[in-house]
mmCIF file of C-alpha atoms in Angstrom:
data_model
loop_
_atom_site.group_PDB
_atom_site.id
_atom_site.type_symbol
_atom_site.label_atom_id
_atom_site.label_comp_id
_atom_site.label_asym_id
_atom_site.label_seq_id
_atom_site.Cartn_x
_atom_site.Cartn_y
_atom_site.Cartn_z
ATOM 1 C CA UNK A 1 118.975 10.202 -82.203
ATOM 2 C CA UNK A 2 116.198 9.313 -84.041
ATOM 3 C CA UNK A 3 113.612 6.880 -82.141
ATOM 4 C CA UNK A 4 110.359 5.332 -81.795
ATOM 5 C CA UNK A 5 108.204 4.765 -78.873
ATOM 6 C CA UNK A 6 106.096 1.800 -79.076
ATOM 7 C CA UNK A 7 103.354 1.445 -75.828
ATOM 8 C CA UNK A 8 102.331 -2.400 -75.416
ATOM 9 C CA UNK A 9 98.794 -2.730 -74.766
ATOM 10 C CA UNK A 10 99.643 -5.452 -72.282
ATOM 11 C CA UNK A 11 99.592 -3.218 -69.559
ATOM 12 C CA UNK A 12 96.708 -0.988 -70.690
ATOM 13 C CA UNK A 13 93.609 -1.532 -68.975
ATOM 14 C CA UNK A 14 91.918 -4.930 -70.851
ATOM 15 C CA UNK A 15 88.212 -3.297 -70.235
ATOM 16 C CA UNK A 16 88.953 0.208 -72.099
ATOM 17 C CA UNK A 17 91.409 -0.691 -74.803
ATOM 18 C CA UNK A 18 89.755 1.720 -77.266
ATOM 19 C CA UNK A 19 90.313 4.698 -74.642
ATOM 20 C CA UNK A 20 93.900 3.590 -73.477
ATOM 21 C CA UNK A 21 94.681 3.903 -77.496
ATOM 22 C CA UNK A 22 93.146 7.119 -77.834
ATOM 23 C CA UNK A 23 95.464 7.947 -74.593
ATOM 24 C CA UNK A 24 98.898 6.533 -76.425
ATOM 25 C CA UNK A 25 98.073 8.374 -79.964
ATOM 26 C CA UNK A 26 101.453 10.740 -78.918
ATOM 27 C CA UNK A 27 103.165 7.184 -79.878
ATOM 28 C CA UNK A 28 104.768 5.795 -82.793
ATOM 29 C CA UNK A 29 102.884 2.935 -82.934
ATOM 30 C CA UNK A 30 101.187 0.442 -80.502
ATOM 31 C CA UNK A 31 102.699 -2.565 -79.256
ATOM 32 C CA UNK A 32 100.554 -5.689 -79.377
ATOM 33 C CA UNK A 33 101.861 -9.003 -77.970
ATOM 34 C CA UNK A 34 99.985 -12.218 -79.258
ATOM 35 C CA UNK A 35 100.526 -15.169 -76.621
ATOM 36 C CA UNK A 36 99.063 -18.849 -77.175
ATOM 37 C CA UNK A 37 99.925 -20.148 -73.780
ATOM 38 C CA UNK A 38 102.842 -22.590 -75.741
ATOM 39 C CA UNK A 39 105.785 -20.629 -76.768
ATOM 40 C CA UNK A 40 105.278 -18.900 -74.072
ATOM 41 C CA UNK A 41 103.710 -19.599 -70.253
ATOM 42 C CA UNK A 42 101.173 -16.669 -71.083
ATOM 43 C CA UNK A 43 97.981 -16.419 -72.904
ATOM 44 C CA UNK A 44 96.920 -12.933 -74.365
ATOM 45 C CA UNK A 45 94.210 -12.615 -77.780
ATOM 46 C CA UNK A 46 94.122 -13.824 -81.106
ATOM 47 C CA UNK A 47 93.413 -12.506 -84.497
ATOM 48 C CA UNK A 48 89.341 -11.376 -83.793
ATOM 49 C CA UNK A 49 90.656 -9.280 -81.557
ATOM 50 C CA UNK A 50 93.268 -7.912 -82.627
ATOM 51 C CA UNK A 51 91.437 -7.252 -85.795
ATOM 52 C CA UNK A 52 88.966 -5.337 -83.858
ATOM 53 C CA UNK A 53 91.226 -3.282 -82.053
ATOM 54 C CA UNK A 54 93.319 -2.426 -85.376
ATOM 55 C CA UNK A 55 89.405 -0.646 -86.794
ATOM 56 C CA UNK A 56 89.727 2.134 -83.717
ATOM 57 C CA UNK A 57 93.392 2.491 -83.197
ATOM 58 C CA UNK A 58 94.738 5.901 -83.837
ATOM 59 C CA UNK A 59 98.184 4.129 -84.108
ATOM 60 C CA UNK A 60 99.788 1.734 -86.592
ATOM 61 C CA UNK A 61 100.058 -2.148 -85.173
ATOM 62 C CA UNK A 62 103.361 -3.271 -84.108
ATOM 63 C CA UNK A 63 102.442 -6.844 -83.881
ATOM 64 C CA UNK A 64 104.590 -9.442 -81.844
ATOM 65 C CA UNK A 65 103.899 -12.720 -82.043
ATOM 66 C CA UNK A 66 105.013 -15.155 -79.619
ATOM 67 C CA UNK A 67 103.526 -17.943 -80.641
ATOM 68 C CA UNK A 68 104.436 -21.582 -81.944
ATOM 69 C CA UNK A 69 103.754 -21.937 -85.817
ATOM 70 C CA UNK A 70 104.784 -18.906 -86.955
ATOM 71 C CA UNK A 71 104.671 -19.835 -90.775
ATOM 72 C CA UNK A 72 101.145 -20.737 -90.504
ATOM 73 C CA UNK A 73 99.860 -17.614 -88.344
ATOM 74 C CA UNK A 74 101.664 -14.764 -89.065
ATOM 75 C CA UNK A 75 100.589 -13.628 -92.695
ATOM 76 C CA UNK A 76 97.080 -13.488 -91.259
ATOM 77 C CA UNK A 77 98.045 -10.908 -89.404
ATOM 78 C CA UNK A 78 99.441 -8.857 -92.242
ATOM 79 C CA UNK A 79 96.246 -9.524 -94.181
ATOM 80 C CA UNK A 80 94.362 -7.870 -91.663
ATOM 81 C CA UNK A 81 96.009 -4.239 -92.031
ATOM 82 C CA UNK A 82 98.342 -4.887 -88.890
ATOM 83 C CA UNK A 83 101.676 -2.778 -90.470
ATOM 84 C CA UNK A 84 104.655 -4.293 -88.808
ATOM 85 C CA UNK A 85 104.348 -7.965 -88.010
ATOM 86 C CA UNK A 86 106.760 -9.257 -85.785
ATOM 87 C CA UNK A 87 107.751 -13.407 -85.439
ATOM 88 C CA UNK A 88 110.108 -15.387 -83.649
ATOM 89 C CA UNK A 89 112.860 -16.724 -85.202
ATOM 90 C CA UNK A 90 112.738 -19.801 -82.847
ATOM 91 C CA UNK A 91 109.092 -20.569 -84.056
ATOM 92 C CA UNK A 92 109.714 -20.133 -87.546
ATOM 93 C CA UNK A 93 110.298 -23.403 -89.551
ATOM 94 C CA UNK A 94 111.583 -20.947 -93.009
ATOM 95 C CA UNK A 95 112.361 -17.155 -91.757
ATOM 96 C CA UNK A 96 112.873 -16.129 -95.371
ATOM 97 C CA UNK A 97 110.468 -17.257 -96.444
ATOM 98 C CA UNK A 98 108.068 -15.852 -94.102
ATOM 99 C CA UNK A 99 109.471 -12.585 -93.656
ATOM 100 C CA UNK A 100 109.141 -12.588 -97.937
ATOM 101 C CA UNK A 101 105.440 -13.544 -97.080
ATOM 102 C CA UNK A 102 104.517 -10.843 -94.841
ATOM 103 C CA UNK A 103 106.399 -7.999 -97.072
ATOM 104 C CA UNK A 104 104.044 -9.502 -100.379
ATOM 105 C CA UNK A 105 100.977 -9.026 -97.818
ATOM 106 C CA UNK A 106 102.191 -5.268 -97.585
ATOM 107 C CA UNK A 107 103.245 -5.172 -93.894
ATOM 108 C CA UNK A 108 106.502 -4.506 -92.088
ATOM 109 C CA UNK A 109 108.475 -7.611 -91.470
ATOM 110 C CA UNK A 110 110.415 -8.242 -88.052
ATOM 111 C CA UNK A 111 112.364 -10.926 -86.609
ATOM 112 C CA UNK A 112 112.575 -11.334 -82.751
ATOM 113 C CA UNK A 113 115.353 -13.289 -80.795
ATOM 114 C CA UNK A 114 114.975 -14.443 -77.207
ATOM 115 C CA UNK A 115 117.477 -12.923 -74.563
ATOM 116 C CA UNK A 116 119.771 -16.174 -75.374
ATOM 117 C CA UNK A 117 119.607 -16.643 -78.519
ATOM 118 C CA UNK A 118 122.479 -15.803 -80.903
ATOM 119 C CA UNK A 119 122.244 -12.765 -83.313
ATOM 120 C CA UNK A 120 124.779 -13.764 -85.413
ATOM 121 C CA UNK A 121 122.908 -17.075 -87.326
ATOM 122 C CA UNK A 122 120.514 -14.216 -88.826
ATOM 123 C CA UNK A 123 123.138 -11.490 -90.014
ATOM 124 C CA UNK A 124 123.164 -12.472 -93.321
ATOM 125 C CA UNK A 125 118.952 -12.325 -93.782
ATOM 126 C CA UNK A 126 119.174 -8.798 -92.245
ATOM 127 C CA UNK A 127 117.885 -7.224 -95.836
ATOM 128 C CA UNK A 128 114.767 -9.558 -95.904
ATOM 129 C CA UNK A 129 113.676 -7.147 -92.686
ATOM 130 C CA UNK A 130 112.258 -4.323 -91.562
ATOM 131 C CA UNK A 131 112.538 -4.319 -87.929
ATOM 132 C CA UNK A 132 114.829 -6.877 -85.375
ATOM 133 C CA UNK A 133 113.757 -7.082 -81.883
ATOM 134 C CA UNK A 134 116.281 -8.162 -79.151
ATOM 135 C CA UNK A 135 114.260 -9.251 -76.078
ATOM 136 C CA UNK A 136 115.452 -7.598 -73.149
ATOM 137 C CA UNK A 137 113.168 -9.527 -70.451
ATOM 138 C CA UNK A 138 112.145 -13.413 -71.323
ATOM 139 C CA UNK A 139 109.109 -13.349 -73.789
ATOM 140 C CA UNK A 140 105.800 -13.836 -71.899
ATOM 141 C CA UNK A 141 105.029 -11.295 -68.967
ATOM 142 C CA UNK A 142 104.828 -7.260 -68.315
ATOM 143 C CA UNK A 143 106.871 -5.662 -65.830
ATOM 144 C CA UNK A 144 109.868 -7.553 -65.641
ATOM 145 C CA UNK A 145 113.558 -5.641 -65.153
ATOM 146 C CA UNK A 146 115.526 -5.185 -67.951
ATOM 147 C CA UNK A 147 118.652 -7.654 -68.353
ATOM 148 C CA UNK A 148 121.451 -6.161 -68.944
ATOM 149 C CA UNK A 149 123.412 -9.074 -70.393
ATOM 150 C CA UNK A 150 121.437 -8.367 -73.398
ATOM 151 C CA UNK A 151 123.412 -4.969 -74.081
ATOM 152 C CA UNK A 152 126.070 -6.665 -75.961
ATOM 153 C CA UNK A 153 123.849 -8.581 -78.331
ATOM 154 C CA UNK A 154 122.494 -5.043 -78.850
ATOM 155 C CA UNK A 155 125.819 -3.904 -79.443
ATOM 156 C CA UNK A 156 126.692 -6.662 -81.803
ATOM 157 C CA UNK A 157 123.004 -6.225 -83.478
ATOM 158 C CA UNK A 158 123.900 -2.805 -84.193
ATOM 159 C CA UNK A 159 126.648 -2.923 -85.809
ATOM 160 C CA UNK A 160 126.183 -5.423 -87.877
ATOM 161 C CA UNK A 161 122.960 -2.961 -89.045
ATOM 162 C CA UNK A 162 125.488 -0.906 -89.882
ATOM 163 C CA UNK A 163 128.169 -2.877 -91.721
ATOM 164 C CA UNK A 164 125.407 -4.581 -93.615
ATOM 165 C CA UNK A 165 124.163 -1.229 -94.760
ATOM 166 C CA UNK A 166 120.392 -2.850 -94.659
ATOM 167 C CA UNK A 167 117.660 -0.671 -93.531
ATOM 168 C CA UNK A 168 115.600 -1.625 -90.545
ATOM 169 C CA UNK A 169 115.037 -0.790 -87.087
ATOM 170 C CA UNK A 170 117.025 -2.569 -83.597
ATOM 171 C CA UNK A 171 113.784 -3.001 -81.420
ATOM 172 C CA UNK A 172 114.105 -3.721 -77.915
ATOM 173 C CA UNK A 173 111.174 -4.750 -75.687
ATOM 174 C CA UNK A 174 111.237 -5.599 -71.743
ATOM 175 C CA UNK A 175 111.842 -3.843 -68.730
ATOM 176 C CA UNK A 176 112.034 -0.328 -70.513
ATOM 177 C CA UNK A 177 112.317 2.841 -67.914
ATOM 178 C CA UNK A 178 113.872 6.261 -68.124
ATOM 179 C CA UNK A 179 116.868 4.554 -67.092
ATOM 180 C CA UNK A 180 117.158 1.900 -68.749
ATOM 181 C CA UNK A 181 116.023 3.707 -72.560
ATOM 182 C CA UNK A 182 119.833 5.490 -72.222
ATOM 183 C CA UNK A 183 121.425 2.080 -72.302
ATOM 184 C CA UNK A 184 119.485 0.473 -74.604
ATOM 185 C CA UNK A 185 120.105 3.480 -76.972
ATOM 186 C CA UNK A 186 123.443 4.066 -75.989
ATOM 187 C CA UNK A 187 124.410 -0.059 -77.127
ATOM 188 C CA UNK A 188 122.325 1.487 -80.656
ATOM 189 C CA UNK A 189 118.110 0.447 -80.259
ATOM 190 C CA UNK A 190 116.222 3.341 -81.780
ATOM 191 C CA UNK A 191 113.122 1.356 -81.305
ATOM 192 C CA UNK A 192 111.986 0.631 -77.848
ATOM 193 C CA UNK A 193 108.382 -0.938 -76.113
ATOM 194 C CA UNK A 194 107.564 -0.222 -72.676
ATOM 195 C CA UNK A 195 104.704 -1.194 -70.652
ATOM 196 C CA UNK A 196 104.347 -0.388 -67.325
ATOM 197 C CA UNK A 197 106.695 2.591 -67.234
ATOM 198 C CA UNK A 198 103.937 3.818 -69.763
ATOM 199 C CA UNK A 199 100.710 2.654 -68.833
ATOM 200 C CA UNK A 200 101.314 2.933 -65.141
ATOM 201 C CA UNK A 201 102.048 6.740 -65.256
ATOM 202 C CA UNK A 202 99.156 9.078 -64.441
ATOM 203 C CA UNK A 203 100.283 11.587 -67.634
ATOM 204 C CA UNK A 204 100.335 8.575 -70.496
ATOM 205 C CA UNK A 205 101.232 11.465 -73.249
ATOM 206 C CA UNK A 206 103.621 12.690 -70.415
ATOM 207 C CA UNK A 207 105.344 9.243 -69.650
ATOM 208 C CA UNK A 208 105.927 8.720 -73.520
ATOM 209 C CA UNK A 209 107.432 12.462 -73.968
ATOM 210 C CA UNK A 210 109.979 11.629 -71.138
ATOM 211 C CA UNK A 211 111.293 8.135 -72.565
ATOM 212 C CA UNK A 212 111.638 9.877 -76.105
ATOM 213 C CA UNK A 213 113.407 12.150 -74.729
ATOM 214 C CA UNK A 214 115.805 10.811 -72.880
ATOM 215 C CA UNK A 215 116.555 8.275 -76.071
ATOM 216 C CA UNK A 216 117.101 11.405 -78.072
ATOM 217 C CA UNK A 217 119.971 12.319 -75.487
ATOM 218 C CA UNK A 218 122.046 9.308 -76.623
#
């Protein structure tokens, strides 16, 4: 199958970002998770630097926000050069709308949903995207396990990308391993983030060959 392997840079090494980049540039992109410490417990970086970190990334910018006030924040992001911006569809006041904004600003436009929340409210905006992430841990910290209750959603998500005959990506993100990647891919993701099965390898080029891999198995 055809997939994407997108590191988050929330388990690189916060004091050599630039060379954990230059590490990840086998990658499809880079994950980058933007935390305010409100809709989620967690606090990560805001715009400067992720602005700075876009000028020596080797990588396109996957950005997911999880953040409160999505309407107001996430064009800036797009402005900036970040090419996929990702918000929450919990934090978003007008999703439409916003996802319209971000495309006009020239980036990718994704929606994310929490492991709870329902897929099917958002079916019928599936063409105003680029990219839906189903979150396969709760939003906020690295290194959680993968829940599988989410593989139905995944399942549902999928299909529905398929009956709707839009054209975007199923992105999952939390607790992705050479294990769990076959699931995910096997319920229909093609687009998946892992952290520490990534970051905490000694081979980073290595670690990313093996998940792609054994998605392309599926």
């Amino acid at each position: 199958m055809d997939c994407h392997i997108h590191p988050s840079i929330l388990s690189a090494d916060f004091a050599n970002f630039e060379r954990d980049l230059q590490r990840i540039s086998s990658a499809d992109a880079v994950h980058v998770d933007v935390m305010d410490n409100h809709f989620v417990p967690n606090l990560s970086w805001g715009p400067a630097v992720v602005k700075r970190l876009r000028e020596v990334s080797p990588l396109p910018f996957d950005v997911h926000l999880m953040i409160e006030d999505a309407d107001r924040w996430a064009p800036e992001y797009a402005q900036m050069g970040c090419e996929s911006v990702t918000f929450h569809a919990e934090a978003a006041q007008a999703p439409i709308r916003l996802a319209r904004s971000l495309r006009a600003e020239g980036a990718q436009t994704g929606m994310a949903l929490r492991p709870a929340t329902a897929v099917e409210p958002y079916l019928d905006m599936l063409s105003e995207l680029d990219m839906l992430l189903i979150m396969t841990v709760e939003p906020g910290f690295g290194g959680q396990a993968f829940l599988e209750v989410t593989l139905p959603k995944i399942r549902r998500a999928a299909e529905a990308i398929a009956g709707s005959g839009a054209q975007l990506r199923l992105q999952v993100d939390g607790g992705i391993t050479e294990e769990t990647i076959v699931r995910a891919a096997e319920a229909g993701a093609d687009t998946f983030v892992a952290g520490s099965s990534v970051f905490g390898a000694e081979d980073l080029s290595a670690a990313i060959s093996a998940l792609r891999e054994k998605a392309r198995t599926v």
